[in-house]
Structures are given as C-alpha cells and as structure tokens.
PDB file of C-alpha atoms in Angstrom:
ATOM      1  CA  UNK A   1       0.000   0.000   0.000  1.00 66.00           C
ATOM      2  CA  UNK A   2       1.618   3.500  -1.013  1.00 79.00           C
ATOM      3  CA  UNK A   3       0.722   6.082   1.396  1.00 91.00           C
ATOM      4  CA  UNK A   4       3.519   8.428  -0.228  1.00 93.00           C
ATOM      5  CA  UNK A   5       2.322   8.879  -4.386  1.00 93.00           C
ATOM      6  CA  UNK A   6       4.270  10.402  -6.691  1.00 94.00           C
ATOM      7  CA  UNK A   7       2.535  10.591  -9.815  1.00 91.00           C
ATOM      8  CA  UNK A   8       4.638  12.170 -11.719  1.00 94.00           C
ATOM      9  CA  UNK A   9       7.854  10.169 -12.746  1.00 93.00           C
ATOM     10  CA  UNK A  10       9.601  12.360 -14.616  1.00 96.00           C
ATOM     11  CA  UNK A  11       9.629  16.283 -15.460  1.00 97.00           C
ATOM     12  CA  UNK A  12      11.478  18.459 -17.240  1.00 98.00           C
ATOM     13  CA  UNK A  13      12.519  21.985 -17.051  1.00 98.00           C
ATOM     14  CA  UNK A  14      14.446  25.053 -18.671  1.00 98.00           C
ATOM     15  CA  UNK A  15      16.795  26.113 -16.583  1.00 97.00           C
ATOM     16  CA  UNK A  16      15.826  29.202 -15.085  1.00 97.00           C
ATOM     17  CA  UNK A  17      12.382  28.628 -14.665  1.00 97.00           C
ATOM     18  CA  UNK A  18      10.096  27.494 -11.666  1.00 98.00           C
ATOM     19  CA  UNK A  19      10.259  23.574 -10.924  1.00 98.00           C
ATOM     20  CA  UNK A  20       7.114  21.976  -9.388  1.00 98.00           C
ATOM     21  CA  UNK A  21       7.151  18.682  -7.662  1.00 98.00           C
ATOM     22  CA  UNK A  22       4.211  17.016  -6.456  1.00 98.00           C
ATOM     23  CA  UNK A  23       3.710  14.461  -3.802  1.00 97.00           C
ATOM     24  CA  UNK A  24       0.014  12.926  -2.158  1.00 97.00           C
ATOM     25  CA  UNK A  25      -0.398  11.235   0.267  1.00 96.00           C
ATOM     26  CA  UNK A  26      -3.489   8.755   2.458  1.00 95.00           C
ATOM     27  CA  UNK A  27      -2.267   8.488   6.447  1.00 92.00           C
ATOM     28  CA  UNK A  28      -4.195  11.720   8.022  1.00 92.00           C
ATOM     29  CA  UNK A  29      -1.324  10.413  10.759  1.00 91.00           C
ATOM     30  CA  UNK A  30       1.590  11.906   8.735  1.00 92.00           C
ATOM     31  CA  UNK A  31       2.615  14.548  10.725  1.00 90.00           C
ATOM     32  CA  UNK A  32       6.546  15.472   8.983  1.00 91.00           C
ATOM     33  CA  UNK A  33       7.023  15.773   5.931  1.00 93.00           C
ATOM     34  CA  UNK A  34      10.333  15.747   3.832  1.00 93.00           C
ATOM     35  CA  UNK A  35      11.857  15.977   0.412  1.00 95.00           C
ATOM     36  CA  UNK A  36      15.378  14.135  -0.275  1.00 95.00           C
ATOM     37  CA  UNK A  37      17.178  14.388  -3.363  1.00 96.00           C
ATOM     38  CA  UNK A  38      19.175  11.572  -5.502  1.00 94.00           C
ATOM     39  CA  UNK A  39      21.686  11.297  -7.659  1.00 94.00           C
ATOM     40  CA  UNK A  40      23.016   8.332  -9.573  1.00 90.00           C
ATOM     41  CA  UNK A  41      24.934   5.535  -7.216  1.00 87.00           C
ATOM     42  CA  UNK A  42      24.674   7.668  -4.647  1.00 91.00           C
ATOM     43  CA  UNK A  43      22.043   7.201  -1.253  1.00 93.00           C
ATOM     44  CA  UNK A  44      19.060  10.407  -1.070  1.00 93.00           C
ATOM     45  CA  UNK A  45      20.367  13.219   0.808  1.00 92.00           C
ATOM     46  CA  UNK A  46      18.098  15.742   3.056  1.00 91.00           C
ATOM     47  CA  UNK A  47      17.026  18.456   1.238  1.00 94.00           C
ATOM     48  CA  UNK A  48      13.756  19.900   3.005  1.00 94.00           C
ATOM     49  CA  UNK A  49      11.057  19.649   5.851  1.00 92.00           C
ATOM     50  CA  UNK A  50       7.707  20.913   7.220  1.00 93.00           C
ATOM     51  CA  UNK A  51       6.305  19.626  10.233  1.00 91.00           C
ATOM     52  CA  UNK A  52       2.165  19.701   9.743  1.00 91.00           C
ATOM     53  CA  UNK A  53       1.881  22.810  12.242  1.00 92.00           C
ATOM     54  CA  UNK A  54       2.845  24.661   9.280  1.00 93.00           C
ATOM     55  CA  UNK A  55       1.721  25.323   5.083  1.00 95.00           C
ATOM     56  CA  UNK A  56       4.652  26.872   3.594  1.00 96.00           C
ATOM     57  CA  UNK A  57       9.168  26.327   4.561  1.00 95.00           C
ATOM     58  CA  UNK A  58      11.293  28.290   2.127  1.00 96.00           C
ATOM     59  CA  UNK A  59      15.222  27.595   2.296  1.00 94.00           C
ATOM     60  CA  UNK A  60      17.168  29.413  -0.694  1.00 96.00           C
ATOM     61  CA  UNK A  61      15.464  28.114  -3.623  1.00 97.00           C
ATOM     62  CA  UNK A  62      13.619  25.239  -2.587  1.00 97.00           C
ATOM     63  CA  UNK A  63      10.410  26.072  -1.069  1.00 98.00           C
ATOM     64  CA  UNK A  64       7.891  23.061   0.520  1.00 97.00           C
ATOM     65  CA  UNK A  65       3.697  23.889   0.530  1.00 98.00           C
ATOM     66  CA  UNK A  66       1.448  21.760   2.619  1.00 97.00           C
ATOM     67  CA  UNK A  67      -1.476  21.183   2.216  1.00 97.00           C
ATOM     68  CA  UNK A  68      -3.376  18.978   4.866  1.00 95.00           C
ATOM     69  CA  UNK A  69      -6.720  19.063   3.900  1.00 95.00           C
ATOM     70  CA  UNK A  70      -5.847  18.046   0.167  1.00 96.00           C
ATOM     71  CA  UNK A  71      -3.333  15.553   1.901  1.00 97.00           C
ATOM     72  CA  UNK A  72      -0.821  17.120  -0.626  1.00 97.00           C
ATOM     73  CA  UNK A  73       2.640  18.656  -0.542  1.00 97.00           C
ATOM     74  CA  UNK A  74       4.946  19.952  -3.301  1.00 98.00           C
ATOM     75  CA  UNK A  75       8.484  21.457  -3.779  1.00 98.00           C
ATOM     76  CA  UNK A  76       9.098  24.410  -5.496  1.00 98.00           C
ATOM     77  CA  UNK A  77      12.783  24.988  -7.048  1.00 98.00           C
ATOM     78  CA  UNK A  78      13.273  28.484  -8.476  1.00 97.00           C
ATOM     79  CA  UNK A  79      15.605  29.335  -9.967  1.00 97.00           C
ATOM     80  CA  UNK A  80      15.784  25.892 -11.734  1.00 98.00           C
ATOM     81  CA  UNK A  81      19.857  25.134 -12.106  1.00 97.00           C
ATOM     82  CA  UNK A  82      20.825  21.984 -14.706  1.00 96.00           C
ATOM     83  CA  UNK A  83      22.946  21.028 -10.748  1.00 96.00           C
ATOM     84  CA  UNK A  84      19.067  20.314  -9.419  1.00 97.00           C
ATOM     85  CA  UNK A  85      18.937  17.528 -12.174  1.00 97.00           C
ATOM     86  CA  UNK A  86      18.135  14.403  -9.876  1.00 97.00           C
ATOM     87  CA  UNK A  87      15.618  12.241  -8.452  1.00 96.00           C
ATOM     88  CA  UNK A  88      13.573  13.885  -5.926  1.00 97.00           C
ATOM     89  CA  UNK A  89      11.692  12.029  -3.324  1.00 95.00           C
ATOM     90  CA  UNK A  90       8.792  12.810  -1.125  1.00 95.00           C
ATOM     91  CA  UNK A  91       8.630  11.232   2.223  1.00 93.00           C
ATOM     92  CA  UNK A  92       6.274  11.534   5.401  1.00 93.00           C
ATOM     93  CA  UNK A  93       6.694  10.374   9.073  1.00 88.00           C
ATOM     94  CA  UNK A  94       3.869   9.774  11.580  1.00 84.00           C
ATOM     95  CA  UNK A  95       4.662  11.014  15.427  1.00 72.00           C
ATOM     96  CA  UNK A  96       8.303   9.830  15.164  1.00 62.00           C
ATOM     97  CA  UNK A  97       8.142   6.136  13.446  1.00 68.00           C
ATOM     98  CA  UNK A  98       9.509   5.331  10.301  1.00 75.00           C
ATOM     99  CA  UNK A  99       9.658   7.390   7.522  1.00 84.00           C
ATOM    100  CA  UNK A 100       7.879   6.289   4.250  1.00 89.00           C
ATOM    101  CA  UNK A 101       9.213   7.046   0.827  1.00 92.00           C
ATOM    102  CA  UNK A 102       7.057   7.802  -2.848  1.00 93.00           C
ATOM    103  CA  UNK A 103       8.508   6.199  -6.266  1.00 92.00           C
ATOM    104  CA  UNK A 104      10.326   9.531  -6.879  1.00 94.00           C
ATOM    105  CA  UNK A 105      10.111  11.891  -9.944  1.00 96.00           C
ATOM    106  CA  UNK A 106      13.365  12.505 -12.087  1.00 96.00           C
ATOM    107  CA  UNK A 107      13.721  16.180 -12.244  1.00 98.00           C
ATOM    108  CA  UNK A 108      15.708  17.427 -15.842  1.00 98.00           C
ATOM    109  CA  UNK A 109      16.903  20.656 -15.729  1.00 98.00           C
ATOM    110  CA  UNK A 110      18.040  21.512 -19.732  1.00 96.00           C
ATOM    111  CA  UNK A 111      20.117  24.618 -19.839  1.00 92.00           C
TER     112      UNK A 111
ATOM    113  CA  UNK B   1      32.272  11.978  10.655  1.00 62.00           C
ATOM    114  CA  UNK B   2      32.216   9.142   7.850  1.00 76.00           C
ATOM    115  CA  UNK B   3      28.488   8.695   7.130  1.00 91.00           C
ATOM    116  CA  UNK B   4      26.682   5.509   7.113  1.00 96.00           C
ATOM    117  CA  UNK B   5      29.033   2.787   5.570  1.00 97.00           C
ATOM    118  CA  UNK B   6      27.213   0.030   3.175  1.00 97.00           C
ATOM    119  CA  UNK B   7      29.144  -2.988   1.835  1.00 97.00           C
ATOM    120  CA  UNK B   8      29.735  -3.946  -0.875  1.00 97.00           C
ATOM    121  CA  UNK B   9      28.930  -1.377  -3.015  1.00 96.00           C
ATOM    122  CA  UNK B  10      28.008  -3.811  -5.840  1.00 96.00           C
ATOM    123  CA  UNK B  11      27.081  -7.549  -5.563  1.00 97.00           C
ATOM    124  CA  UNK B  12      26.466  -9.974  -8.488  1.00 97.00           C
ATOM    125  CA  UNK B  13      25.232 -13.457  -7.645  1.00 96.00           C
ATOM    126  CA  UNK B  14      23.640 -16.701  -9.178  1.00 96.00           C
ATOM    127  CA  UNK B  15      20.184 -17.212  -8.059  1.00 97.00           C
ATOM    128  CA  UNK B  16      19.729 -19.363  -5.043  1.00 97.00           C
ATOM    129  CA  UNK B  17      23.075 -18.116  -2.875  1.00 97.00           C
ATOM    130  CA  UNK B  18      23.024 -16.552  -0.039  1.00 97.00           C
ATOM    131  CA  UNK B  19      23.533 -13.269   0.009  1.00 97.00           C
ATOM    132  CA  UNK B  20      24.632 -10.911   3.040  1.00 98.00           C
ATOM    133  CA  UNK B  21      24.493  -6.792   2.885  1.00 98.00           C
ATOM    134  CA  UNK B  22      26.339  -4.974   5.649  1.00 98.00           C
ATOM    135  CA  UNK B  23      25.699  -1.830   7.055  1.00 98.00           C
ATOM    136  CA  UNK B  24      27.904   0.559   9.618  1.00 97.00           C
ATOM    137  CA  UNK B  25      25.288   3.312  10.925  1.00 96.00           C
ATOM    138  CA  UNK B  26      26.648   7.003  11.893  1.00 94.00           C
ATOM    139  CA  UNK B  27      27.642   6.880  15.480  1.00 93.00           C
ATOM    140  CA  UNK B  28      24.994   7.827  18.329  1.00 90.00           C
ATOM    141  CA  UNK B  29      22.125   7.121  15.873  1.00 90.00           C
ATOM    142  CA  UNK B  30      19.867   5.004  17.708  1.00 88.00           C
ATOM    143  CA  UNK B  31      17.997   4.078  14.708  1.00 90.00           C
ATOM    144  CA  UNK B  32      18.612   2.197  11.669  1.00 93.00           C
ATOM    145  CA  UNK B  33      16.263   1.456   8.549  1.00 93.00           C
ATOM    146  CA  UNK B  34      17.016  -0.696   5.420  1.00 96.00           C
ATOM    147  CA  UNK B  35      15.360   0.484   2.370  1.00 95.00           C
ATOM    148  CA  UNK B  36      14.956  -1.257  -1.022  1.00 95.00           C
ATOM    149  CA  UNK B  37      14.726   0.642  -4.269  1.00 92.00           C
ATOM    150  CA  UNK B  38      13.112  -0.333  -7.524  1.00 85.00           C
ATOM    151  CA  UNK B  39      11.930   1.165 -10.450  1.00 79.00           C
ATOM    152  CA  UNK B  40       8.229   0.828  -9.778  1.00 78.00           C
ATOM    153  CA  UNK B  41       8.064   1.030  -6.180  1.00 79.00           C
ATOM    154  CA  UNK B  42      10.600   3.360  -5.100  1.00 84.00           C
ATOM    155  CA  UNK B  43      12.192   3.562  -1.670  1.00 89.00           C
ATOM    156  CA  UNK B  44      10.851   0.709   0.117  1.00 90.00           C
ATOM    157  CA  UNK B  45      11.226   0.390   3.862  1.00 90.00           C
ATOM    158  CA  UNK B  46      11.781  -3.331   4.682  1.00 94.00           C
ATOM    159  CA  UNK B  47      12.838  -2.986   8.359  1.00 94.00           C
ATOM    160  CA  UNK B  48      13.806  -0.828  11.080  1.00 90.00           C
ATOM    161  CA  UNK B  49      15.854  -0.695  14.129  1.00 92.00           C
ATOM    162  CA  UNK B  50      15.623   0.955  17.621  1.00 89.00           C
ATOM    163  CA  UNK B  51      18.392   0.861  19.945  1.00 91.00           C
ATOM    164  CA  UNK B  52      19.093  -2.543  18.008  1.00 93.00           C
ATOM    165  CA  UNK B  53      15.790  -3.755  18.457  1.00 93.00           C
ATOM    166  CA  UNK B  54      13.820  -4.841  15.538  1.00 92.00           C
ATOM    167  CA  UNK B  55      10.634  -2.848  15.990  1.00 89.00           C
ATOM    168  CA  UNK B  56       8.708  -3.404  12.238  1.00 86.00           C
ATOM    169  CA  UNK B  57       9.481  -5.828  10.009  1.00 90.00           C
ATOM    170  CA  UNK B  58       6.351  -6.173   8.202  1.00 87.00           C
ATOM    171  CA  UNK B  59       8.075  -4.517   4.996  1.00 89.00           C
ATOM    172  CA  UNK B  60      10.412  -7.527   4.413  1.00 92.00           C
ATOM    173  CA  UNK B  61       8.914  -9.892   1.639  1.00 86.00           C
ATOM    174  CA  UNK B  62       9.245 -13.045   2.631  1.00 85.00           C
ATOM    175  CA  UNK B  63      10.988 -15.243   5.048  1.00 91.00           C
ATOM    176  CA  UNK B  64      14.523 -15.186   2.503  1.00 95.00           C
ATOM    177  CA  UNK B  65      14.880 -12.165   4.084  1.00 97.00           C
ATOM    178  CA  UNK B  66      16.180 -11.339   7.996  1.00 97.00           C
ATOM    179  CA  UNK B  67      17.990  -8.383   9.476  1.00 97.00           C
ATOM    180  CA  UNK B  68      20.263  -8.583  12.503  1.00 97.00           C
ATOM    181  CA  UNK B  69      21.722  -5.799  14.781  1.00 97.00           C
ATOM    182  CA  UNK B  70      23.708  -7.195  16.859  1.00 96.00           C
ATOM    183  CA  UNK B  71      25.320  -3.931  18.405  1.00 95.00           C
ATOM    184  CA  UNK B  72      24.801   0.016  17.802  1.00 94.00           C
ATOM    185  CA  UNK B  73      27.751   0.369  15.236  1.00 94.00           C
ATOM    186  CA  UNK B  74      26.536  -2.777  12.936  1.00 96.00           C
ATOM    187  CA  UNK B  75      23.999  -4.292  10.803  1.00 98.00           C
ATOM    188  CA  UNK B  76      22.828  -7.098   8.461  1.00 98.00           C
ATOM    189  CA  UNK B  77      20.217  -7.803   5.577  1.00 98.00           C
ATOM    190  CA  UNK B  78      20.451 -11.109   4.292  1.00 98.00           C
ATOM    191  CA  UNK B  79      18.867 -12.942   1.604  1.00 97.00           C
ATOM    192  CA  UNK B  80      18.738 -17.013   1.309  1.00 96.00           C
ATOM    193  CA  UNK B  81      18.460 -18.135  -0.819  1.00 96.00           C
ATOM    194  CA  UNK B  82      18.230 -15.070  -3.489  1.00 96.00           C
ATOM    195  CA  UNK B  83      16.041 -14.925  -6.441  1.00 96.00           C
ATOM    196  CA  UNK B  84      16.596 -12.611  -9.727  1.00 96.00           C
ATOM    197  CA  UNK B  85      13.420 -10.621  -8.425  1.00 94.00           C
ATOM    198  CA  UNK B  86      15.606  -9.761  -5.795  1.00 95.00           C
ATOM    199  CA  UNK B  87      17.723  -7.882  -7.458  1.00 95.00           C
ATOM    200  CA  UNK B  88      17.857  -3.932  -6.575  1.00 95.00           C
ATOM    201  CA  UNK B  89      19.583  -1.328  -4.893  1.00 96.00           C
ATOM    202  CA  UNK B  90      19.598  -1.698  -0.705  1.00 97.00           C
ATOM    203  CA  UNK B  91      19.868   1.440   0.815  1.00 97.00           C
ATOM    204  CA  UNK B  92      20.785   1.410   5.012  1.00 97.00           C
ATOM    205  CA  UNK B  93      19.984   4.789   7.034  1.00 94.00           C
ATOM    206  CA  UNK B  94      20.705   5.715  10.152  1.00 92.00           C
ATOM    207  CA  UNK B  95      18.886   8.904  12.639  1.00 88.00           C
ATOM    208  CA  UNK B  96      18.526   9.477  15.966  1.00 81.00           C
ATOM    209  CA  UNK B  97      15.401   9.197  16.838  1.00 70.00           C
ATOM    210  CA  UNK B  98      14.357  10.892  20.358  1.00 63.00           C
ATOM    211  CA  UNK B  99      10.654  11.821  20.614  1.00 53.00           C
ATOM    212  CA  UNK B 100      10.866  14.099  17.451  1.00 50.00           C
ATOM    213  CA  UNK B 101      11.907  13.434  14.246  1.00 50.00           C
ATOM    214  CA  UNK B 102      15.556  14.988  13.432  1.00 49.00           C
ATOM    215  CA  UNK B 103      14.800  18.016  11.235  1.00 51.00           C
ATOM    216  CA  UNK B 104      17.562  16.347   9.251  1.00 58.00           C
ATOM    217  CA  UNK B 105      15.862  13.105   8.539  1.00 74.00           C
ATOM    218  CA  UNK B 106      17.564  10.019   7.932  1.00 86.00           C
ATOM    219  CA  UNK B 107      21.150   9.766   6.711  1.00 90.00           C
ATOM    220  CA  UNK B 108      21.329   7.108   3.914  1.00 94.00           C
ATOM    221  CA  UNK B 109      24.465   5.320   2.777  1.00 96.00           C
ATOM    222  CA  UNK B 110      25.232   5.129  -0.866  1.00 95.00           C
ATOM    223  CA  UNK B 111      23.649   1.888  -0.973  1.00 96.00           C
ATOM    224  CA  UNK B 112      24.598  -1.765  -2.494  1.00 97.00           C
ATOM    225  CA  UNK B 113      23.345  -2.167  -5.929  1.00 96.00           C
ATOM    226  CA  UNK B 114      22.426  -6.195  -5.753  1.00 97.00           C
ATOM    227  CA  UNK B 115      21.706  -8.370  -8.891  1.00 97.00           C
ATOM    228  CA  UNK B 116      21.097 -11.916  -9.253  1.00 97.00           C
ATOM    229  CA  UNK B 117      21.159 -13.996 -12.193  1.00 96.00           C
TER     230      UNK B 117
END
C-alpha cells in the first residue's frame, strides 16, 4: 500500500524557470514531511522539511507547501539550475516512526 | 564523521546463494532502517531498528529475508536463498530518533546495488 504517491515520474525543465514537484499522500497520521534528493549511485540526501503545524518552509530556492486538507505537498525549485537535475523524493513520518518514501520523480533541468 | 558505511557497493550473484548486505550506521544514531529501491516502487522500507531492536518488520517480503543488529555500530540484511526478483539497490539509514523526528531526517548510505542472475 503507497501512502507516499508520486505521480509524476519524470519532469522536465528550462533552466531558469520554476520547478514543481508534487507528492500525495493517504495516512491523516503523517505529521513530517520531507523531500530528499538523488543522484546516480549515490544514497538520497536531506534536502527539506515541514512539520504539519505549518503550510509553507522556504530555504534558498527550494520552497515546501502543505497542504493537509488536500493531503498534498509539493516542492518548489526556483531558480531551476541543470545542478538540481536528480531524483527527488517525497517522504512523510507519523509522530516519530519510520519514515515512508514515494517512487520519486526525475527532475531534468536543460540549460 | 564518515556517514553511514554500506558494503559492498556492488554484488552480483547466481540465483539461489546466499547473500549478506552490511551496514555501519553514523555513530549515536539510535535508529537504523534498510530500504529497497526499484523502479516501480521506489524507496521501500523493509525494516527498522531501535536501539538494536527490531521494531517493524512487516516490509520484508518473505521469510529469505532477515535483518540482525547485533550492536549500535553494525547491521545485516540477508537474503537465502536469493532470487533474480531480488535484485535492486539496498539502501541502510541511520537517525537518531528521540521523541521528534531529526529536522535532518535520515542519513542514507550510498547503498549496495544487488543483482542476481
């Protein structure tokens, strides 16, 4: 059962321009929400959080909107830089247990 | 601090070995997860660890698989006997998990990149 969906397996994007990546998900019990980021033969690193308490975390370029009642979060990259190209990947946490991954979406930046 | 340590980083084996994946989790993490990844699926969480206690297993697919911890600095995944279905890449991350989820997450390792023929 996927409670983390990413629907969206791939995108693509001119540099320069906004980058939009979507993630839903089913457990009303998700209470933590984070984005990682992947590149090839190498494990996801952090990239950002928002705790439920809150709709919108902005750090540099990358911002994260919540939105609980639509059980839906995305990630916002603007400036888009071809260095963003990877796989991004939505993942949620409920009160402190394990954290639960989507299928990722392959972000293409094209300068 | 050298991250979370997987070994090896590749591993090619015939269908029906046994196969072992080893994992070295940052130090004071108190928790440790292996992950599977596949192309349809994703990151899949197959186990996790609390203060080397197994505390959900219910993501491991079948009884070929079992995870030991048998101290704070080590882990195991192993498969027996393996099957070409198997094959993926086996991600191990580590946290610290103390009534609130690290604003950091999880620290992954660069994985082991599994396939059996």
């Amino acid at each position: 059962d996927q409670q983390v969906k990413q629907n969206s397996p791939s995108l693509s994007v001119q540099e320069g321009r906004i980058s939009i990546l979507n993630c839903d998900y089913t457990n009303s019990m998700f209470d933590y929400f984070l984005w990682y980021k992947k590149y090839p033969a190498e494990g996801p690193t952090f990239l950002i959080s928002i705790s439920s308490i809150k709709d919108k975390n902005e750090d540099g370029r990358f911002t994260v909107f919540l939105n609980k009642s639509a059980k839906h979060l995305s990630l916002h990259i603007v400036p888009s830089q071809p260095g963003d190209s990877a796989v991004y990947f939505c993942a949620a946490s409920a009160h402190n247990n394990d954290m639960r991954f989507g299928a990722g979406t392959r972000l293409t930046v094209k300068p | 601090d050298a991250g979370v340590i997987q070994s090896p980083r590749h591993e090619v084996t015939e269908m029906g070995q046994e196969v072992t994946l080893r994992c070295k989790p940052i130090s004071g993490h108190n928790s440790l997860f292996w992950y599977r990844q596949t192309m349809m699926r994703g990151l899949e969480l197959l186990i996790y660890f609390n203060n080397n206690v197994p505390i959900d297993d219910s993501g491991m697919p079948e009884d070929r698989f079992s995870a030991k911890m048998p101290n704070a600095s080590f882990s195991t995944l192993k498969i027996q006997p393996s099957e070409p279905r198997d094959s993926a890449v086996y991600f191990c991350a580590s946290s610290h998990l103390s009534g609130g989820l690290a604003n950091y997450g999880y620290t992954f390792g660069s994985g082991t990149r599994l396939t059996v023929v």
